[in-house]
C-alpha cells in the first residue's frame, strides 16, 4: 500500500474557539496521555452510551433469530434486494467457516434491536462483504472478527454508498470498517480494533464523497503494527488512501496507539473540522503526499507524547509534531473546495510540538525513495513519465514532485506547559524544512533545491497566531532552531501579526 516512516533523512486576530475542557493531566515519561472525560461535541460518549435501536421489528422487516447459527447470512441470501432485516436482542453468529460472511444485496438495511450483537467468535474473518451498493447498518454491535492485516470486517470489499450509523464496531482484527465512495459513517463507535478503526481504501479505485461525522474513534491498533512492521505507516484511528472529497467533522478521536487521523497518498479536498483529537500516541493528524484541505475549529491536545518522546530519547532531532504535513500542499490545478491547505482557528494544547511542514527531496514520482511505490502525483499520473531526461525540464520538473506548498496557518492558539508533558527539549517546535537531496543519482532535486523551495518559495505561511509557552521554531533543516524574533525576521519572515508569551503556558 505504499506506507512509510516519517523521518527527515529517509522519507518521510482574536480566537473565537475556546478549550472544551481543562487538561491538568499528569504522566510519567513514556506513558500514554489518557483522556478521562468526554468533550462536549456531537461525538461525546458514543461508545459509553450508544443509541438504542428499535425494540420491535419495523413493518415489513425480516426478523433474524440469534438462536439460529447463520440465520442472518441465510435470510440475506434468500431475500430480494432492498430488504430490511431486524436483528433480535442477543448474540448473532455465522457458520464456523472463516469466509461465511453476510453478502448484502443492493439497498439492504440491517437494524439491531437493543442488545443485538453480531459476533465473529474470533473465527470468522468478515462480517459484511460483497459489492452491493447503498447498504445500511444501524444500531448493531459488530465484534470479534479476525480480518487479516489491511483488510476490514464491515464493508470488506469497499462497496459504494454504505451508511453506518449508531453502530459499535469493536475488538476486531485488521480494520473494523472499510470505505467506499459516498460512504457515511455517523454517530458510531470504532473501538479497540487491531489495526485501524477504519481503513478508507478501495482497491483499484478512488473513494469520493466520504463523510465521517460524530463518531468516537478510540483505542485502535491494539496489535501495535508499527512495532511488528517497523516503519510500515500501517496504523491509525482512521487511514485514508486516494480519497477525493471527505468531510471529517465532530468526531472524538482519542487514545489510539499511533496516529489519530492519517491521510496518505493522493488524497484531495478534505475538510477536517470541529473534531476533538486527543491523547493519541502519535500525531493527531498526518496529511501526506496529498492535496487541498481545510483544517479548522479543532481542539487538539496531549497528542504524540509516546512517539515524540521515544524519538527524542533516541537522539533524533527531527521535529515530530502533532499536525504533520509531509509532501502535501495546495494545488489550484486539482479541483477542490479550496486551492490550498488552510489550518486555522484550532486550539493545540500540550501536545508534543506543534505543526511541521516537511518535504523529502528524494521522494518524488518514480523515485526508489517513494515508498508509495507505483503511485505518481495527480498532475502526472503515469509513473514512467517521471524519468530522465524529461523530468529535468518543464512541466515534469515541477509536476513529478508532491510539494508542501500554499499552506496557510493562521488564527490558531498554541499552548505549551512543559511541566505537563514532563519534557525539557524537543517538545516545543514549529517547523518548515526539507532534507538535502542525494538520491537517486538521476534526481533533478539534489542539494538544497527543495529546502530552499519549501522555506522561501512555496508560499508556506504562519500568521496571526497566539503562542503561550516556550515555543521554538525550526526552519530549513533540524539544526536551525530559532527564537520567535529570528522566526519573524529575515529570511523566514513567519508569523506576522502573531504574539508569543513564553511564560504563559505554565
CSV table of C-alpha atoms in Angstrom, one decimal:
chain,number,residue,atom,x,y,z
A,1,UNK,CA,0.0,0.0,0.0
A,2,UNK,CA,2.9,2.3,0.0
A,3,UNK,CA,3.3,3.1,3.6
A,4,UNK,CA,6.3,4.9,5.0
A,5,UNK,CA,8.1,6.0,8.1
A,6,UNK,CA,8.2,9.7,9.0
A,7,UNK,CA,11.9,10.5,9.2
A,8,UNK,CA,13.6,13.6,7.9
A,9,UNK,CA,16.6,11.9,6.5
A,10,UNK,CA,14.9,9.0,4.9
A,11,UNK,CA,11.3,9.5,3.8
A,12,UNK,CA,9.2,10.6,5.4
A,13,UNK,CA,-6.7,38.3,15.3
A,14,UNK,CA,-8.6,37.0,18.3
A,15,UNK,CA,-9.8,33.5,18.5
A,16,UNK,CA,-13.5,32.5,18.8
A,17,UNK,CA,-12.7,28.9,19.7
A,18,UNK,CA,-12.2,28.1,23.3
A,19,UNK,CA,-11.0,24.9,25.0
A,20,UNK,CA,-13.7,22.5,25.6
A,21,UNK,CA,-12.4,21.3,28.9
A,22,UNK,CA,-9.4,21.9,31.2
A,23,UNK,CA,-6.5,19.4,31.0
A,24,UNK,CA,-4.2,19.2,34.0
A,25,UNK,CA,-3.2,15.6,33.1
A,26,UNK,CA,0.0,14.1,34.5
A,27,UNK,CA,2.2,11.4,33.1
A,28,UNK,CA,5.4,9.6,33.7
A,29,UNK,CA,7.9,9.7,30.8
A,30,UNK,CA,6.8,7.5,28.0
A,31,UNK,CA,3.3,7.0,29.4
A,32,UNK,CA,0.2,7.4,27.4
A,33,UNK,CA,-1.7,10.7,28.0
A,34,UNK,CA,-5.0,9.0,28.8
A,35,UNK,CA,-8.2,11.1,28.2
A,36,UNK,CA,-10.6,10.6,31.1
A,37,UNK,CA,-13.6,12.7,30.1
A,38,UNK,CA,-15.7,13.2,27.0
A,39,UNK,CA,-15.7,16.6,25.3
A,40,UNK,CA,-18.9,18.4,24.6
A,41,UNK,CA,-19.1,17.6,20.9
A,42,UNK,CA,-21.7,15.6,18.9
A,43,UNK,CA,-19.3,12.6,19.3
A,44,UNK,CA,-19.2,12.7,23.1
A,45,UNK,CA,-19.8,9.3,24.8
A,46,UNK,CA,-20.8,7.4,21.7
A,47,UNK,CA,-19.1,4.3,23.0
A,48,UNK,CA,-20.2,4.6,26.6
A,49,UNK,CA,-23.8,5.4,25.7
A,50,UNK,CA,-24.8,4.0,22.3
A,51,UNK,CA,-28.1,4.9,20.9
A,52,UNK,CA,-30.7,2.1,21.1
A,53,UNK,CA,-32.3,0.5,18.0
A,54,UNK,CA,-35.9,-0.3,17.5
A,55,UNK,CA,-37.3,-2.7,20.2
A,56,UNK,CA,-39.8,-4.2,17.7
A,57,UNK,CA,-39.4,-5.2,14.1
A,58,UNK,CA,-40.4,-2.4,11.7
A,59,UNK,CA,-43.3,-3.2,9.4
A,60,UNK,CA,-42.2,-5.5,6.6
A,61,UNK,CA,-38.8,-6.3,8.1
A,62,UNK,CA,-37.4,-9.8,8.2
A,63,UNK,CA,-36.7,-10.9,11.8
A,64,UNK,CA,-33.3,-12.6,12.4
A,65,UNK,CA,-33.0,-15.1,15.3
A,66,UNK,CA,-29.8,-15.2,17.3
A,67,UNK,CA,-30.5,-18.8,18.3
A,68,UNK,CA,-30.1,-20.0,14.8
A,69,UNK,CA,-26.5,-20.0,13.7
A,70,UNK,CA,-26.1,-18.5,10.3
A,71,UNK,CA,-29.6,-17.0,10.2
A,72,UNK,CA,-28.5,-13.6,9.1
A,73,UNK,CA,-26.5,-14.8,6.2
A,74,UNK,CA,-29.1,-17.3,5.1
A,75,UNK,CA,-32.0,-14.8,5.2
A,76,UNK,CA,-30.0,-12.2,3.4
A,77,UNK,CA,-29.3,-14.7,0.6
A,78,UNK,CA,-32.9,-15.8,0.3
A,79,UNK,CA,-34.4,-12.3,0.4
A,80,UNK,CA,-34.7,-9.8,-2.5
A,81,UNK,CA,-32.8,-6.5,-2.7
A,82,UNK,CA,-34.0,-3.6,-0.6
A,83,UNK,CA,-35.0,-5.8,2.3
A,84,UNK,CA,-34.9,-4.6,5.9
A,85,UNK,CA,-33.6,-7.1,8.5
A,86,UNK,CA,-34.2,-6.6,12.2
A,87,UNK,CA,-31.8,-8.5,14.5
A,88,UNK,CA,-33.4,-9.6,17.7
A,89,UNK,CA,-31.6,-9.0,21.0
A,90,UNK,CA,-28.8,-11.5,21.6
A,91,UNK,CA,-25.6,-12.7,20.1
A,92,UNK,CA,-25.9,-13.5,16.4
A,93,UNK,CA,-23.4,-15.9,14.8
A,94,UNK,CA,-22.2,-17.1,11.4
A,95,UNK,CA,-21.4,-20.6,10.4
A,96,UNK,CA,-17.9,-21.5,11.6
A,97,UNK,CA,-16.3,-21.3,8.2
A,98,UNK,CA,-14.0,-18.3,8.2
A,99,UNK,CA,-15.4,-17.0,4.9
A,100,UNK,CA,-19.1,-17.3,6.0
A,101,UNK,CA,-19.8,-13.6,5.9
A,102,UNK,CA,-23.1,-11.8,5.1
A,103,UNK,CA,-23.3,-10.8,1.4
A,104,UNK,CA,-26.0,-8.0,1.3
A,105,UNK,CA,-28.0,-7.1,-1.8
A,106,UNK,CA,-28.4,-3.6,-3.1
A,107,UNK,CA,-30.3,-1.4,-0.7
A,108,UNK,CA,-30.5,-3.9,2.1
A,109,UNK,CA,-30.9,-2.5,5.6
A,110,UNK,CA,-29.7,-4.1,8.9
A,111,UNK,CA,-31.2,-2.8,12.2
A,112,UNK,CA,-30.2,-4.1,15.5
A,113,UNK,CA,-32.6,-4.3,18.4
A,114,UNK,CA,-31.3,-3.2,21.8
A,115,UNK,CA,-28.7,-5.7,22.8
A,116,UNK,CA,-28.2,-7.2,19.3
A,117,UNK,CA,-24.6,-8.2,18.8
A,118,UNK,CA,-23.0,-9.8,15.7
A,119,UNK,CA,-20.1,-11.8,17.0
A,120,UNK,CA,-17.4,-13.4,14.9
A,121,UNK,CA,-16.2,-15.5,17.8
A,122,UNK,CA,-12.6,-15.0,16.7
A,123,UNK,CA,-13.4,-17.5,13.9
A,124,UNK,CA,-15.0,-15.6,11.0
A,125,UNK,CA,-12.8,-13.1,9.1
A,126,UNK,CA,-15.5,-10.8,7.8
A,127,UNK,CA,-19.0,-9.6,8.9
A,128,UNK,CA,-20.4,-7.9,5.8
A,129,UNK,CA,-18.8,-8.1,2.3
A,130,UNK,CA,-19.6,-8.0,-1.4
A,131,UNK,CA,-20.2,-5.3,-3.9
A,132,UNK,CA,-23.8,-4.3,-3.3
A,133,UNK,CA,-24.4,-0.6,-3.1
A,134,UNK,CA,-26.4,1.5,-0.7
A,135,UNK,CA,-26.4,-0.9,2.2
A,136,UNK,CA,-27.3,0.5,5.7
A,137,UNK,CA,-26.2,-0.8,9.1
A,138,UNK,CA,-27.7,0.8,12.2
A,139,UNK,CA,-27.8,0.1,15.9
A,140,UNK,CA,-25.7,-3.0,15.6
A,141,UNK,CA,-22.6,-4.1,17.5
A,142,UNK,CA,-20.1,-6.0,15.4
A,143,UNK,CA,-17.2,-7.6,17.2
A,144,UNK,CA,-14.5,-10.3,17.4
A,145,UNK,CA,-14.0,-10.9,13.7
A,146,UNK,CA,-10.4,-11.7,12.5
A,147,UNK,CA,-9.8,-9.9,9.3
A,148,UNK,CA,-6.2,-10.1,8.0
A,149,UNK,CA,-3.9,-7.0,8.1
A,150,UNK,CA,-5.0,-4.2,5.9
A,151,UNK,CA,-8.4,-5.8,5.4
A,152,UNK,CA,-11.7,-4.9,7.1
A,153,UNK,CA,-14.6,-6.5,8.8
A,154,UNK,CA,-17.6,-4.3,7.8
A,155,UNK,CA,-17.9,-3.4,4.0
A,156,UNK,CA,-14.9,-5.6,3.4
A,157,UNK,CA,-15.0,-5.0,-0.3
A,158,UNK,CA,-15.3,-1.2,-0.2
A,159,UNK,CA,-18.7,-1.1,-1.9
A,160,UNK,CA,-20.2,2.3,-2.6
A,161,UNK,CA,-22.9,4.2,-0.8
A,162,UNK,CA,-23.0,2.4,2.5
A,163,UNK,CA,-24.4,4.1,5.6
A,164,UNK,CA,-23.1,3.1,9.0
A,165,UNK,CA,-25.0,4.8,11.9
A,166,UNK,CA,-25.2,4.3,15.6
A,167,UNK,CA,-23.0,1.1,15.2
A,168,UNK,CA,-20.4,-0.2,17.6
A,169,UNK,CA,-17.5,-1.9,15.7
A,170,UNK,CA,-15.0,-3.2,18.3
A,171,UNK,CA,-12.4,-5.8,19.2
A,172,UNK,CA,-11.8,-7.0,15.6
A,173,UNK,CA,-8.5,-7.8,13.9
A,174,UNK,CA,-7.5,-5.7,10.9
A,175,UNK,CA,-9.7,-2.7,10.3
A,176,UNK,CA,-13.1,-2.5,11.9
A,177,UNK,CA,-14.5,-0.9,8.7
A,178,UNK,CA,-13.5,-0.3,5.1
A,179,UNK,CA,-14.9,2.5,2.9
A,180,UNK,CA,-16.4,3.0,-0.5
A,181,UNK,CA,-17.5,6.0,-2.4
A,182,UNK,CA,-20.2,8.2,-0.8
A,183,UNK,CA,-20.0,6.2,2.4
A,184,UNK,CA,-21.4,7.8,5.5
A,185,UNK,CA,-20.2,6.9,8.9
A,186,UNK,CA,-22.1,8.7,11.7
A,187,UNK,CA,-22.5,8.5,15.4
A,188,UNK,CA,-20.7,5.2,15.6
A,189,UNK,CA,-18.1,3.7,18.0
A,190,UNK,CA,-14.9,2.4,16.3
A,191,UNK,CA,-13.1,0.9,19.3
A,192,UNK,CA,-10.2,-1.3,20.1
A,193,UNK,CA,-9.7,-2.8,16.6
A,194,UNK,CA,-6.4,-4.5,15.9
A,195,UNK,CA,-5.1,-2.2,13.1
A,196,UNK,CA,-7.5,0.6,12.1
A,197,UNK,CA,-10.8,1.9,13.3
A,198,UNK,CA,-11.5,2.5,9.6
A,199,UNK,CA,-9.3,1.9,6.5
A,200,UNK,CA,-10.6,4.2,3.8
A,201,UNK,CA,-9.0,2.2,0.9
A,202,UNK,CA,-10.6,0.9,-2.3
A,203,UNK,CA,-8.6,-1.4,-4.4
A,204,UNK,CA,-8.3,-0.2,-8.0
A,205,UNK,CA,-10.2,3.0,-7.5
A,206,UNK,CA,-10.6,6.3,-5.7
A,207,UNK,CA,-13.1,7.0,-2.9
A,208,UNK,CA,-15.3,10.1,-3.4
A,209,UNK,CA,-17.7,11.9,-1.2
A,210,UNK,CA,-16.8,10.3,2.2
A,211,UNK,CA,-18.5,11.6,5.3
A,212,UNK,CA,-17.2,10.7,8.8
A,213,UNK,CA,-19.3,12.6,11.4
A,214,UNK,CA,-19.9,12.5,15.1
A,215,UNK,CA,-18.1,9.2,15.8
A,216,UNK,CA,-15.9,8.1,18.7
A,217,UNK,CA,-12.7,6.5,17.4
A,218,UNK,CA,-10.7,5.2,20.3
A,219,UNK,CA,-8.1,2.6,21.3
A,220,UNK,CA,-7.4,1.3,17.8
A,221,UNK,CA,-4.2,-0.5,16.7
A,222,UNK,CA,-4.3,-2.9,19.6
A,223,UNK,CA,-1.9,-5.1,17.5
A,224,UNK,CA,0.8,-2.4,17.6
A,225,UNK,CA,1.6,-2.9,14.0
A,226,UNK,CA,4.3,-0.2,13.7
A,227,UNK,CA,6.4,-2.4,16.0
A,228,UNK,CA,5.6,-5.6,14.2
A,229,UNK,CA,6.4,-4.0,10.8
A,230,UNK,CA,8.8,-1.2,11.6
A,231,UNK,CA,8.2,1.9,9.6
A,232,UNK,CA,5.1,0.5,7.8
A,233,UNK,CA,2.9,3.5,8.4
A,234,UNK,CA,0.1,1.0,8.5
A,235,UNK,CA,-2.0,2.2,11.5
A,236,UNK,CA,-4.2,4.9,12.7
A,237,UNK,CA,-7.6,5.6,14.2
A,238,UNK,CA,-8.6,6.2,10.5
A,239,UNK,CA,-6.3,5.9,7.5
A,240,UNK,CA,-7.3,7.5,4.2
A,241,UNK,CA,-6.0,6.5,0.8
A,242,UNK,CA,-6.8,8.3,-2.5
A,243,UNK,CA,-10.0,9.8,-1.1
A,244,UNK,CA,-11.3,12.7,-3.3
A,245,UNK,CA,-13.6,14.7,-1.1
A,246,UNK,CA,-14.0,14.0,2.6
A,247,UNK,CA,-15.8,15.7,5.4
A,248,UNK,CA,-14.4,14.6,8.8
A,249,UNK,CA,-16.3,16.6,11.4
A,250,UNK,CA,-17.5,16.4,15.0
A,251,UNK,CA,-15.5,13.3,15.9
A,252,UNK,CA,-13.8,12.4,19.1
A,253,UNK,CA,-10.5,10.7,18.1
A,254,UNK,CA,-8.6,9.7,21.2
A,255,UNK,CA,-6.3,7.2,22.8
A,256,UNK,CA,-5.3,5.4,19.6
A,257,UNK,CA,-2.0,3.7,19.5
A,258,UNK,CA,-0.3,5.7,16.8
A,259,UNK,CA,-1.8,8.5,14.7
A,260,UNK,CA,-5.3,9.7,15.2
A,261,UNK,CA,-6.2,10.6,11.5
A,262,UNK,CA,-3.8,9.8,8.7
A,263,UNK,CA,-4.4,10.8,5.1
A,264,UNK,CA,-1.8,9.1,2.9
A,265,UNK,CA,-1.2,9.2,-0.8
A,266,UNK,CA,-3.2,11.3,-3.3
A,267,UNK,CA,-6.0,12.4,-1.1
A,268,UNK,CA,-7.7,15.7,-2.0
A,269,UNK,CA,-10.3,18.1,-0.9
A,270,UNK,CA,-10.6,17.3,2.8
A,271,UNK,CA,-12.5,19.3,5.4
A,272,UNK,CA,-11.4,18.3,8.9
A,273,UNK,CA,-13.3,20.4,11.4
A,274,UNK,CA,-14.9,20.6,14.8
A,275,UNK,CA,-13.2,17.5,16.0
A,276,UNK,CA,-11.5,16.7,19.3
A,277,UNK,CA,-8.2,14.9,18.7
A,278,UNK,CA,-6.5,14.0,22.0
A,279,UNK,CA,-4.2,11.6,23.7
A,280,UNK,CA,-3.2,9.7,20.6
A,281,UNK,CA,0.3,8.1,21.0
A,282,UNK,CA,1.4,9.6,17.7
A,283,UNK,CA,0.4,12.7,15.7
A,284,UNK,CA,-3.2,13.9,15.9
A,285,UNK,CA,-3.2,14.4,12.1
A,286,UNK,CA,-0.9,13.4,9.3
A,287,UNK,CA,-1.6,14.7,5.8
A,288,UNK,CA,0.9,13.0,3.4
A,289,UNK,CA,1.5,13.2,-0.3
A,290,UNK,CA,-1.9,14.8,-0.7
A,291,UNK,CA,-3.6,18.0,-1.7
A,292,UNK,CA,-6.0,20.8,-0.8
A,293,UNK,CA,-7.5,20.7,2.7
A,294,UNK,CA,-9.2,22.8,5.3
A,295,UNK,CA,-8.3,22.0,8.9
A,296,UNK,CA,-10.3,24.3,11.3
A,297,UNK,CA,-12.0,24.6,14.6
A,298,UNK,CA,-10.5,21.5,16.1
A,299,UNK,CA,-9.4,21.0,19.7
A,300,UNK,CA,-6.1,19.1,19.7
A,301,UNK,CA,-4.5,18.2,23.0
A,302,UNK,CA,-2.0,15.8,24.6
A,303,UNK,CA,-1.1,14.0,21.4
A,304,UNK,CA,2.3,12.5,20.3
A,305,UNK,CA,3.6,12.0,23.9
A,306,UNK,CA,4.7,8.4,23.2
A,307,UNK,CA,6.1,8.6,19.7
A,308,UNK,CA,7.6,12.1,20.1
A,309,UNK,CA,9.3,11.3,23.4
A,310,UNK,CA,10.6,8.0,22.0
A,311,UNK,CA,12.3,9.6,19.1
A,312,UNK,CA,13.7,12.4,21.3
A,313,UNK,CA,15.1,9.8,23.7
A,314,UNK,CA,16.8,8.1,20.7
A,315,UNK,CA,18.6,11.4,19.9
A,316,UNK,CA,16.5,12.1,16.8
A,317,UNK,CA,16.4,15.9,16.2
A,318,UNK,CA,13.6,15.8,13.7
A,319,UNK,CA,10.6,18.0,14.8
A,320,UNK,CA,8.0,15.3,15.2
A,321,UNK,CA,4.7,17.2,15.6
A,322,UNK,CA,1.1,16.8,16.4
A,323,UNK,CA,0.0,18.1,12.9
A,324,UNK,CA,2.4,16.8,10.3
A,325,UNK,CA,2.2,17.8,6.6
A,326,UNK,CA,4.5,15.7,4.5
A,327,UNK,CA,4.9,16.5,0.8
A,328,UNK,CA,1.3,17.9,0.8
A,329,UNK,CA,0.0,21.3,-0.2
A,330,UNK,CA,-2.5,23.3,-2.1
A,331,UNK,CA,-2.7,22.8,-5.9
A,332,UNK,CA,-5.1,25.0,-7.9
A,333,UNK,CA,-5.0,22.7,-10.9
A,334,UNK,CA,-6.7,19.9,-8.9
A,335,UNK,CA,-10.3,20.6,-8.4
A,336,UNK,CA,-11.4,21.0,-4.8
A,337,UNK,CA,-13.3,23.3,-2.5
A,338,UNK,CA,-10.0,25.1,-1.7
A,339,UNK,CA,-6.8,25.6,-3.6
A,340,UNK,CA,-4.5,25.5,-0.5
A,341,UNK,CA,-4.1,23.8,2.8
A,342,UNK,CA,-5.6,26.2,5.4
A,343,UNK,CA,-5.1,25.5,9.1
A,344,UNK,CA,-7.0,27.9,11.2
A,345,UNK,CA,-9.0,28.6,14.4
A,346,UNK,CA,-7.6,25.4,16.1
A,347,UNK,CA,-6.6,25.1,19.7
A,348,UNK,CA,-3.5,23.0,20.2
A,349,UNK,CA,-2.7,22.4,23.9
A,350,UNK,CA,0.1,20.5,25.5
A,351,UNK,CA,1.0,18.3,22.5
A,352,UNK,CA,4.5,17.1,21.7
A,353,UNK,CA,5.4,20.0,19.4
A,354,UNK,CA,3.0,21.8,17.1
A,355,UNK,CA,2.9,21.8,13.3
A,356,UNK,CA,5.7,20.5,11.0
A,357,UNK,CA,5.8,21.2,7.2
A,358,UNK,CA,8.1,18.7,5.6
A,359,UNK,CA,9.3,17.7,2.2
A,360,UNK,CA,11.6,14.9,1.4
A,361,UNK,CA,13.8,16.0,-1.6
A,362,UNK,CA,14.4,12.3,-2.6
A,363,UNK,CA,10.7,11.4,-2.6
A,364,UNK,CA,9.0,12.0,-5.9
A,365,UNK,CA,7.2,10.1,-8.6
A,366,UNK,CA,9.3,7.2,-9.9
A,367,UNK,CA,12.0,7.6,-7.3
A,368,UNK,CA,13.1,4.5,-5.4
A,369,UNK,CA,12.7,6.6,-2.3
A,370,UNK,CA,9.0,7.0,-2.9
A,371,UNK,CA,7.7,4.3,-0.6
A,372,UNK,CA,4.2,4.7,-2.1
A,373,UNK,CA,5.6,2.6,-4.9
A,374,UNK,CA,3.7,2.7,-8.1
A,375,UNK,CA,1.9,5.9,-7.3
A,376,UNK,CA,2.5,9.1,-9.1
A,377,UNK,CA,1.3,12.7,-8.4
A,378,UNK,CA,-2.2,13.6,-9.5
A,379,UNK,CA,-0.7,16.0,-12.0
A,380,UNK,CA,1.2,13.4,-14.0
A,381,UNK,CA,-0.4,10.0,-13.3
A,382,UNK,CA,1.9,7.9,-15.4
A,383,UNK,CA,4.9,7.0,-13.3
A,384,UNK,CA,7.1,6.2,-16.3
A,385,UNK,CA,6.9,9.8,-17.5
A,386,UNK,CA,9.0,10.9,-14.5
A,387,UNK,CA,12.3,9.7,-15.8
A,388,UNK,CA,15.4,11.3,-17.2
A,389,UNK,CA,16.0,13.3,-19.2
A,390,UNK,CA,12.4,14.7,-19.3
A,391,UNK,CA,12.0,15.0,-15.5
A,392,UNK,CA,14.6,17.8,-15.5
A,393,UNK,CA,12.5,20.0,-17.7
A,394,UNK,CA,9.1,21.7,-17.6
A,395,UNK,CA,6.5,20.7,-16.9
A,396,UNK,CA,7.6,17.4,-15.3
A,397,UNK,CA,10.3,19.1,-13.2
A,398,UNK,CA,7.5,20.7,-11.2
A,399,UNK,CA,4.8,18.2,-11.5
A,400,UNK,CA,6.6,15.0,-10.6
A,401,UNK,CA,7.0,16.2,-7.0
A,402,UNK,CA,4.5,16.2,-4.3
A,403,UNK,CA,5.0,19.7,-2.9
A,404,UNK,CA,4.5,21.1,0.5
A,405,UNK,CA,3.2,24.4,-0.8
A,406,UNK,CA,0.4,27.0,-0.3
A,407,UNK,CA,0.0,26.1,3.4
A,408,UNK,CA,-1.7,28.9,5.4
A,409,UNK,CA,-1.5,28.6,9.2
A,410,UNK,CA,-3.4,31.4,11.0
A,411,UNK,CA,-5.6,32.3,13.9
A,412,UNK,CA,-4.6,29.3,15.9
A,413,UNK,CA,-3.9,29.1,19.7
A,414,UNK,CA,-0.8,27.1,20.6
A,415,UNK,CA,-0.4,26.3,24.4
A,416,UNK,CA,2.6,24.5,25.9
A,417,UNK,CA,3.3,23.7,29.5
A,418,UNK,CA,6.4,21.5,29.6
A,419,UNK,CA,5.7,20.5,33.2
A,420,UNK,CA,2.5,18.8,32.0
A,421,UNK,CA,4.4,16.9,29.3
A,422,UNK,CA,7.4,16.4,31.7
A,423,UNK,CA,9.8,17.2,28.9
A,424,UNK,CA,12.8,19.6,28.7
A,425,UNK,CA,13.7,19.6,25.0
A,426,UNK,CA,12.3,18.8,21.5
A,427,UNK,CA,8.6,19.0,22.5
A,428,UNK,CA,8.3,22.7,21.7
A,429,UNK,CA,8.7,23.2,18.0
A,430,UNK,CA,7.0,24.6,14.9
A,431,UNK,CA,8.9,23.7,11.7
A,432,UNK,CA,9.2,24.0,8.0
A,433,UNK,CA,12.1,22.0,6.5
A,434,UNK,CA,13.5,19.6,4.0
A,435,UNK,CA,16.5,17.3,3.7
A,436,UNK,CA,19.5,17.7,1.4
A,437,UNK,CA,18.7,15.8,-1.8
A,438,UNK,CA,21.0,13.0,-2.7
A,439,UNK,CA,19.1,10.1,-4.3
A,440,UNK,CA,18.7,8.6,-6.8
A,441,UNK,CA,21.7,9.8,-8.9
A,442,UNK,CA,19.5,11.0,-11.7
A,443,UNK,CA,17.3,13.1,-9.5
A,444,UNK,CA,17.0,16.7,-10.6
A,445,UNK,CA,16.2,17.7,-7.0
A,446,UNK,CA,19.6,17.2,-5.4
A,447,UNK,CA,21.3,19.5,-3.0
A,448,UNK,CA,19.5,22.4,-1.3
A,449,UNK,CA,16.8,23.0,-4.0
A,450,UNK,CA,13.9,21.6,-2.1
A,451,UNK,CA,14.9,23.1,1.3
A,452,UNK,CA,15.1,26.5,-0.4
A,453,UNK,CA,11.8,26.0,-2.1
A,454,UNK,CA,9.8,24.9,1.0
A,455,UNK,CA,11.1,27.6,3.2
A,456,UNK,CA,11.1,30.6,0.9
A,457,UNK,CA,9.4,29.9,-2.5
A,458,UNK,CA,6.3,27.8,-2.0
A,459,UNK,CA,4.1,30.2,-0.1
A,460,UNK,CA,4.0,28.5,3.2
A,461,UNK,CA,2.9,31.0,5.9
A,462,UNK,CA,2.2,31.2,9.6
A,463,UNK,CA,0.5,34.5,10.7
A,464,UNK,CA,-1.9,35.9,13.3
A,465,UNK,CA,-1.4,33.1,15.8
A,466,UNK,CA,-1.2,33.1,19.6
A,467,UNK,CA,1.7,31.3,21.3
A,468,UNK,CA,1.6,30.6,25.0
A,469,UNK,CA,4.7,28.9,26.4
A,470,UNK,CA,8.4,28.5,25.5
A,471,UNK,CA,8.0,27.8,21.8
A,472,UNK,CA,10.9,27.4,19.4
A,473,UNK,CA,10.9,27.3,15.6
A,474,UNK,CA,12.8,25.2,13.1
A,475,UNK,CA,13.4,26.4,9.5
A,476,UNK,CA,15.3,24.8,6.6
A,477,UNK,CA,16.8,21.8,8.5
A,478,UNK,CA,16.6,20.4,12.0
A,479,UNK,CA,19.8,22.1,13.1
A,480,UNK,CA,18.5,25.6,12.6
A,481,UNK,CA,16.4,26.2,15.7
A,482,UNK,CA,15.2,29.8,16.1
A,483,UNK,CA,13.6,32.0,18.7
A,484,UNK,CA,10.5,33.9,17.9
A,485,UNK,CA,12.3,37.1,16.8
A,486,UNK,CA,14.5,35.2,14.4
A,487,UNK,CA,11.5,33.3,13.1
A,488,UNK,CA,9.7,36.6,12.3
A,489,UNK,CA,12.8,38.2,10.9
A,490,UNK,CA,14.7,37.8,7.6
A,491,UNK,CA,14.9,35.4,5.8
A,492,UNK,CA,12.0,33.4,7.2
A,493,UNK,CA,9.5,36.3,7.9
A,494,UNK,CA,7.0,34.0,9.5
A,495,UNK,CA,4.2,34.7,12.0
A,496,UNK,CA,3.5,38.3,11.1
A,497,UNK,CA,0.8,39.6,13.4
A,498,UNK,CA,1.3,36.7,15.9
A,499,UNK,CA,2.1,37.0,19.6
A,500,UNK,CA,4.3,34.9,21.9
A,501,UNK,CA,4.2,34.9,25.8
A,502,UNK,CA,6.9,32.3,26.8
A,503,UNK,CA,5.8,32.3,30.4
A,504,UNK,CA,2.0,31.9,29.9
A,505,UNK,CA,1.9,28.2,29.1
A,506,UNK,CA,2.7,27.1,32.6
